[in-house]
Amino acid sequence: MVKQERAARTRHALVKAAAVEFDRAGYEGTSLARISETAGISMGALTFHFRTKGELAVAVQRLGRSATQDVVTRVAAHPAPALQSVIALTLELARLLEKEASVRAAARLTREMPATTAATAWYPAWTHTVDELLEQARDGELRPGTDLRTVAALVAHLVAGAETHIRCRVPHTEHQSADAQLAQLWRLVLRGVSANPT
Amino acid sequence: MVKQERAARTRHALVKAAAVEFDRAGYEGTSLARISETAGISMGALTFHFRTKGELAVAVQRLGRSATQDVVTRVAAHPAPALQSVIALTLELARLLEKEASVRAAARLTREMPATTAATAWYPAWTHTVDELLEQARDGELRPGTDLRTVAALVAHLVAGAETHIRCRVPHTEHQSADAQLAQLWRLVLRGVSANPT
């Protein structure tokens, strides 16, 4: 029992260290030796728990998805108009990306691992809920005739932009947190940019 | 003269190979040995032209910025309402990201190299022109009271989203090219998402 607990703790420490490394250096740039060093756990113990870098990457994606799903559950449980919930979810995701290496690593690994599937990728951990909320928002909240798939794609682009913002502070956004920036963008997107929309 | 030409050709081949590798494996995941292999040029010749990986990365960023600036110049020269030019520029950037490894590498290296400055980063190669165009669009084209910096940040988020879209085909966008997707998003953004904007 104590032995099992110790093993679980070692596994968790390895996955946390791997998250930091994958977030910082990417899939190709991360080595098992470096993860072992960051975790302060021997290579022998590491390879006992994870035989390959790919196995560790999947464990990191799982950790990042799990933190993401907690946020999704929390936002979905909060009573609010559906479109407001979509916005709140994107702001929570921006905060989570800013705070959690495992979430940033999960997003990054989705881009960098060719073998990433819907079960391990980061986006599907939250986009299904966005789809459901948009379906609810269709009557009365969204402008009539708005295509739901296009709104869903816009949401995905904004969250991807927030991640980029966090990683490299794109121009005009240097002095804002990613979620404060996103809240401003939403105000613009809700009412529209054009003086003469066609 | 012939010798100089040969040297220039070798340099160019090395930078092109480095662009492919930095795009694929990122800064940390790329080695000089791998670039030498991809280019089919000996390590001796490589290190004669570029002493470090950092030098090659800067050369790749320069190549990607130069291709980007060509597109910026072309769009800016085309007579059109300023807001339309901003949209056209983002679509051209999406096509360029889809087509050119050096441009994708420049965007990726901006995220991954801590020492990236405004002179080497990818975003400043085109965001200044966006700023100028938005300034022109302020009277008559943009909805009155729209904050230009927020529109500029929205443009940056959309282009970052397009890059992510190209790298991992986010949900709802799998079957579209990045520029076709972006054109749809702009139609939505111009007229606004909300049925009851405040």
Short mmCIF file of N, CA, C and O in Angstrom, two decimals, chain B residues 41-120:
data_model
loop_
_atom_site.label_atom_id
_atom_site.label_comp_id
_atom_site.label_asym_id
_atom_site.label_seq_id
_atom_site.Cartn_x
_atom_site.Cartn_y
_atom_site.Cartn_z
N ILE B 41 24.70 19.03 -46.95
CA ILE B 41 25.92 19.87 -46.92
C ILE B 41 26.69 19.49 -45.66
O ILE B 41 26.09 19.31 -44.58
N SER B 42 28.00 19.34 -45.79
CA SER B 42 28.81 18.84 -44.66
C SER B 42 28.75 19.78 -43.46
O SER B 42 28.52 20.98 -43.60
N MET B 43 28.99 19.20 -42.28
CA MET B 43 29.03 20.00 -41.05
C MET B 43 30.13 21.05 -41.13
O MET B 43 29.97 22.17 -40.61
N GLY B 44 31.24 20.71 -41.81
CA GLY B 44 32.33 21.68 -41.95
C GLY B 44 31.87 22.91 -42.70
O GLY B 44 32.11 24.05 -42.27
N ALA B 45 31.19 22.69 -43.84
CA ALA B 45 30.68 23.81 -44.64
C ALA B 45 29.62 24.59 -43.86
O ALA B 45 29.57 25.82 -43.89
N LEU B 46 28.77 23.84 -43.13
CA LEU B 46 27.72 24.51 -42.35
C LEU B 46 28.33 25.46 -41.32
O LEU B 46 27.98 26.64 -41.27
N THR B 47 29.27 24.95 -40.54
CA THR B 47 29.81 25.79 -39.46
C THR B 47 30.73 26.89 -40.01
O THR B 47 30.99 27.87 -39.32
N PHE B 48 31.18 26.74 -41.26
CA PHE B 48 31.90 27.85 -41.90
C PHE B 48 30.94 29.03 -42.10
O PHE B 48 31.29 30.19 -41.87
N HIS B 49 29.69 28.74 -42.50
CA HIS B 49 28.71 29.80 -42.78
C HIS B 49 27.96 30.26 -41.52
O HIS B 49 27.66 31.44 -41.37
N PHE B 50 27.65 29.31 -40.65
CA PHE B 50 26.87 29.64 -39.44
C PHE B 50 27.52 28.94 -38.25
O PHE B 50 27.53 27.72 -38.19
N ARG B 51 28.02 29.74 -37.32
CA ARG B 51 28.75 29.13 -36.21
C ARG B 51 27.82 28.46 -35.21
O ARG B 51 28.19 27.50 -34.56
N THR B 52 26.60 29.01 -35.07
CA THR B 52 25.70 28.48 -34.04
C THR B 52 24.30 28.28 -34.60
O THR B 52 23.93 28.83 -35.64
N LYS B 53 23.51 27.51 -33.86
CA LYS B 53 22.10 27.31 -34.21
C LYS B 53 21.36 28.65 -34.15
O LYS B 53 20.49 28.93 -34.98
N GLY B 54 21.74 29.48 -33.18
CA GLY B 54 21.11 30.80 -33.05
C GLY B 54 21.29 31.65 -34.31
O GLY B 54 20.36 32.32 -34.75
N GLU B 55 22.49 31.61 -34.90
CA GLU B 55 22.74 32.38 -36.12
C GLU B 55 21.84 31.89 -37.26
O GLU B 55 21.30 32.68 -38.04
N LEU B 56 21.71 30.56 -37.38
CA LEU B 56 20.85 30.01 -38.42
C LEU B 56 19.39 30.39 -38.18
O LEU B 56 18.65 30.71 -39.12
N ALA B 57 18.99 30.40 -36.92
CA ALA B 57 17.60 30.75 -36.60
C ALA B 57 17.32 32.20 -37.00
O ALA B 57 16.26 32.51 -37.56
N VAL B 58 18.28 33.08 -36.73
CA VAL B 58 18.10 34.49 -37.12
C VAL B 58 18.00 34.62 -38.64
O VAL B 58 17.17 35.37 -39.17
N ALA B 59 18.81 33.85 -39.37
CA ALA B 59 18.75 33.87 -40.84
C ALA B 59 17.40 33.36 -41.34
O ALA B 59 16.84 33.90 -42.30
N VAL B 60 16.86 32.33 -40.70
CA VAL B 60 15.54 31.81 -41.07
C VAL B 60 14.46 32.85 -40.78
O VAL B 60 13.57 33.08 -41.61
N GLN B 61 14.56 33.50 -39.63
CA GLN B 61 13.59 34.55 -39.31
C GLN B 61 13.64 35.67 -40.34
O GLN B 61 12.61 36.20 -40.76
N ARG B 62 14.86 36.00 -40.79
CA ARG B 62 15.01 37.06 -41.80
C ARG B 62 14.34 36.64 -43.11
O ARG B 62 13.63 37.43 -43.74
N LEU B 63 14.56 35.37 -43.51
CA LEU B 63 13.94 34.87 -44.76
C LEU B 63 12.42 34.90 -44.65
O LEU B 63 11.72 35.32 -45.58
N GLY B 64 11.89 34.44 -43.52
CA GLY B 64 10.44 34.43 -43.33
C GLY B 64 9.86 35.83 -43.30
O GLY B 64 8.80 36.10 -43.86
N ARG B 65 10.57 36.76 -42.64
CA ARG B 65 10.12 38.16 -42.60
C ARG B 65 10.14 38.77 -43.98
O ARG B 65 9.25 39.55 -44.34
N SER B 66 11.15 38.44 -44.77
CA SER B 66 11.28 39.03 -46.10
C SER B 66 10.12 38.56 -47.01
O SER B 66 9.51 39.38 -47.71
N ALA B 67 9.78 37.28 -46.96
CA ALA B 67 8.64 36.78 -47.74
C ALA B 67 7.35 37.46 -47.27
O ALA B 67 6.47 37.79 -48.06
N THR B 68 7.27 37.70 -45.96
CA THR B 68 6.08 38.34 -45.39
C THR B 68 5.98 39.79 -45.85
O THR B 68 4.91 40.27 -46.22
N GLN B 69 7.12 40.49 -45.83
CA GLN B 69 7.11 41.90 -46.23
C GLN B 69 6.75 42.07 -47.70
O GLN B 69 6.11 43.06 -48.07
N ASP B 70 7.12 41.09 -48.55
CA ASP B 70 6.71 41.13 -49.96
C ASP B 70 5.19 41.14 -50.07
O ASP B 70 4.61 41.89 -50.85
N VAL B 71 4.54 40.27 -49.28
CA VAL B 71 3.08 40.21 -49.29
C VAL B 71 2.48 41.51 -48.77
O VAL B 71 1.52 42.03 -49.34
N VAL B 72 3.05 42.05 -47.70
CA VAL B 72 2.57 43.31 -47.13
C VAL B 72 2.64 44.42 -48.19
O VAL B 72 1.68 45.17 -48.39
N THR B 73 3.77 44.51 -48.88
CA THR B 73 3.96 45.54 -49.91
C THR B 73 2.93 45.39 -51.02
O THR B 73 2.32 46.37 -51.47
N ARG B 74 2.72 44.16 -51.45
CA ARG B 74 1.75 43.88 -52.52
C ARG B 74 0.34 44.29 -52.10
O ARG B 74 -0.36 44.99 -52.85
N VAL B 75 -0.08 43.91 -50.91
CA VAL B 75 -1.45 44.24 -50.46
C VAL B 75 -1.59 45.76 -50.28
O VAL B 75 -2.61 46.34 -50.67
N ALA B 76 -0.57 46.41 -49.71
CA ALA B 76 -0.65 47.84 -49.46
C ALA B 76 -0.71 48.63 -50.76
O ALA B 76 -1.30 49.71 -50.83
N ALA B 77 -0.10 48.08 -51.84
CA ALA B 77 -0.08 48.78 -53.13
C ALA B 77 -1.41 48.67 -53.87
O ALA B 77 -1.70 49.45 -54.76
N HIS B 78 -2.21 47.69 -53.50
CA HIS B 78 -3.48 47.44 -54.18
C HIS B 78 -4.53 48.44 -53.68
O HIS B 78 -4.79 48.51 -52.48
N PRO B 79 -5.13 49.23 -54.58
CA PRO B 79 -6.08 50.23 -54.09
C PRO B 79 -7.37 49.56 -53.60
O PRO B 79 -8.02 48.84 -54.36
N ALA B 80 -7.71 49.80 -52.34
CA ALA B 80 -8.92 49.21 -51.75
C ALA B 80 -9.23 49.97 -50.47
O ALA B 80 -8.34 50.62 -49.91
N PRO B 81 -10.47 49.92 -50.00
CA PRO B 81 -10.76 50.52 -48.69
C PRO B 81 -9.84 49.88 -47.63
O PRO B 81 -9.53 48.69 -47.72
N ALA B 82 -9.44 50.69 -46.65
CA ALA B 82 -8.40 50.25 -45.71
C ALA B 82 -8.79 48.99 -44.94
O ALA B 82 -7.96 48.09 -44.75
N LEU B 83 -10.04 48.90 -44.49
CA LEU B 83 -10.45 47.72 -43.73
C LEU B 83 -10.40 46.46 -44.61
O LEU B 83 -10.01 45.38 -44.16
N GLN B 84 -10.79 46.62 -45.89
CA GLN B 84 -10.68 45.51 -46.84
C GLN B 84 -9.23 45.09 -47.01
O GLN B 84 -8.93 43.89 -47.15
N SER B 85 -8.32 46.06 -47.00
CA SER B 85 -6.89 45.73 -47.13
C SER B 85 -6.40 44.94 -45.92
O SER B 85 -5.57 44.03 -46.06
N VAL B 86 -6.88 45.30 -44.73
CA VAL B 86 -6.50 44.55 -43.53
C VAL B 86 -6.94 43.09 -43.68
O VAL B 86 -6.16 42.16 -43.42
N ILE B 87 -8.18 42.91 -44.11
CA ILE B 87 -8.70 41.54 -44.28
C ILE B 87 -7.90 40.79 -45.34
O ILE B 87 -7.46 39.66 -45.12
N ALA B 88 -7.67 41.45 -46.48
CA ALA B 88 -6.89 40.82 -47.56
C ALA B 88 -5.50 40.43 -47.06
O ALA B 88 -5.00 39.34 -47.39
N LEU B 89 -4.90 41.29 -46.24
CA LEU B 89 -3.56 40.99 -45.71
C LEU B 89 -3.59 39.73 -44.85
O LEU B 89 -2.72 38.86 -44.98
N THR B 90 -4.59 39.60 -43.99
CA THR B 90 -4.64 38.40 -43.13
C THR B 90 -4.84 37.13 -43.98
O THR B 90 -4.26 36.10 -43.66
N LEU B 91 -5.63 37.23 -45.05
CA LEU B 91 -5.84 36.05 -45.90
C LEU B 91 -4.54 35.68 -46.62
O LEU B 91 -4.19 34.50 -46.73
N GLU B 92 -3.80 36.72 -47.07
CA GLU B 92 -2.51 36.45 -47.73
C GLU B 92 -1.53 35.83 -46.73
O GLU B 92 -0.75 34.95 -47.08
N LEU B 93 -1.55 36.31 -45.48
CA LEU B 93 -0.65 35.75 -44.46
C LEU B 93 -1.00 34.28 -44.20
O LEU B 93 -0.11 33.44 -44.04
N ALA B 94 -2.29 33.97 -44.19
CA ALA B 94 -2.71 32.57 -43.98
C ALA B 94 -2.20 31.70 -45.12
O ALA B 94 -1.69 30.59 -44.89
N ARG B 95 -2.33 32.21 -46.36
CA ARG B 95 -1.83 31.43 -47.52
C ARG B 95 -0.32 31.25 -47.43
O ARG B 95 0.21 30.17 -47.72
N LEU B 96 0.37 32.31 -47.03
CA LEU B 96 1.83 32.27 -46.92
C LEU B 96 2.26 31.26 -45.84
O LEU B 96 3.20 30.49 -46.03
N LEU B 97 1.56 31.27 -44.70
CA LEU B 97 1.87 30.32 -43.63
C LEU B 97 1.66 28.89 -44.13
O LEU B 97 2.41 27.97 -43.79
N GLU B 98 0.62 28.70 -44.93
CA GLU B 98 0.32 27.36 -45.44
C GLU B 98 1.41 26.89 -46.41
O GLU B 98 1.77 25.73 -46.44
N LYS B 99 1.99 27.84 -47.15
CA LYS B 99 2.86 27.51 -48.28
C LYS B 99 4.34 27.50 -47.91
O LYS B 99 5.10 26.69 -48.42
N GLU B 100 4.78 28.42 -47.05
CA GLU B 100 6.21 28.68 -46.87
C GLU B 100 6.73 28.22 -45.51
O GLU B 100 6.37 28.78 -44.47
N ALA B 101 7.62 27.23 -45.54
CA ALA B 101 8.20 26.74 -44.29
C ALA B 101 8.93 27.85 -43.54
O ALA B 101 8.89 27.91 -42.30
N SER B 102 9.59 28.77 -44.28
CA SER B 102 10.36 29.82 -43.60
C SER B 102 9.44 30.76 -42.82
O SER B 102 9.82 31.28 -41.77
N VAL B 103 8.22 30.97 -43.33
CA VAL B 103 7.27 31.85 -42.64
C VAL B 103 6.71 31.15 -41.40
O VAL B 103 6.61 31.74 -40.33
N ARG B 104 6.35 29.87 -41.56
CA ARG B 104 5.90 29.11 -40.38
C ARG B 104 7.02 29.05 -39.34
O ARG B 104 6.78 29.17 -38.14
N ALA B 105 8.25 28.83 -39.81
CA ALA B 105 9.38 28.75 -38.88
C ALA B 105 9.58 30.09 -38.16
O ALA B 105 9.83 30.13 -36.96
N ALA B 106 9.45 31.21 -38.90
CA ALA B 106 9.61 32.53 -38.28
C ALA B 106 8.55 32.75 -37.20
O ALA B 106 8.85 33.26 -36.13
N ALA B 107 7.31 32.34 -37.50
CA ALA B 107 6.24 32.48 -36.50
C ALA B 107 6.52 31.59 -35.30
O ALA B 107 6.39 32.02 -34.14
N ARG B 108 6.95 30.36 -35.57
CA ARG B 108 7.21 29.43 -34.46
C ARG B 108 8.41 29.88 -33.62
O ARG B 108 8.36 29.83 -32.38
N LEU B 109 9.47 30.33 -34.27
CA LEU B 109 10.66 30.76 -33.53
C LEU B 109 10.37 31.98 -32.66
O LEU B 109 10.98 32.15 -31.60
N THR B 110 9.43 32.82 -33.09
CA THR B 110 9.04 33.98 -32.27
C THR B 110 8.54 33.52 -30.91
O THR B 110 8.80 34.14 -29.89
N ARG B 111 7.82 32.39 -30.90
CA ARG B 111 7.32 31.84 -29.63
C ARG B 111 8.43 31.18 -28.83
O ARG B 111 8.39 31.14 -27.61
N GLU B 112 9.41 30.60 -29.53
CA GLU B 112 10.32 29.67 -28.86
C GLU B 112 11.68 30.23 -28.53
O GLU B 112 12.42 29.63 -27.76
N MET B 113 12.07 31.36 -29.13
CA MET B 113 13.38 31.93 -28.82
C MET B 113 13.20 33.11 -27.88
O MET B 113 12.69 34.15 -28.28
N PRO B 114 13.66 32.96 -26.65
CA PRO B 114 13.48 34.03 -25.67
C PRO B 114 14.16 35.32 -26.12
O PRO B 114 13.73 36.41 -25.77
N ALA B 115 15.22 35.21 -26.92
CA ALA B 115 15.99 36.40 -27.30
C ALA B 115 15.40 37.11 -28.52
O ALA B 115 15.99 38.07 -29.01
N THR B 116 14.23 36.66 -29.00
CA THR B 116 13.64 37.29 -30.17
C THR B 116 13.30 38.75 -29.88
O THR B 116 12.69 39.07 -28.88
N THR B 117 13.73 39.63 -30.77
CA THR B 117 13.47 41.07 -30.61
C THR B 117 12.49 41.51 -31.70
O THR B 117 12.14 40.73 -32.58
N ALA B 118 12.09 42.77 -31.62
CA ALA B 118 11.17 43.31 -32.64
C ALA B 118 11.79 43.21 -34.03
O ALA B 118 11.09 43.12 -35.04
N ALA B 119 13.13 43.21 -34.10
CA ALA B 119 13.81 43.17 -35.40
C ALA B 119 13.80 41.77 -36.02
O ALA B 119 13.98 41.61 -37.22
N THR B 120 13.64 40.73 -35.19
CA THR B 120 13.66 39.37 -35.73
C THR B 120 12.29 38.69 -35.62
O THR B 120 12.02 37.75 -36.35
#
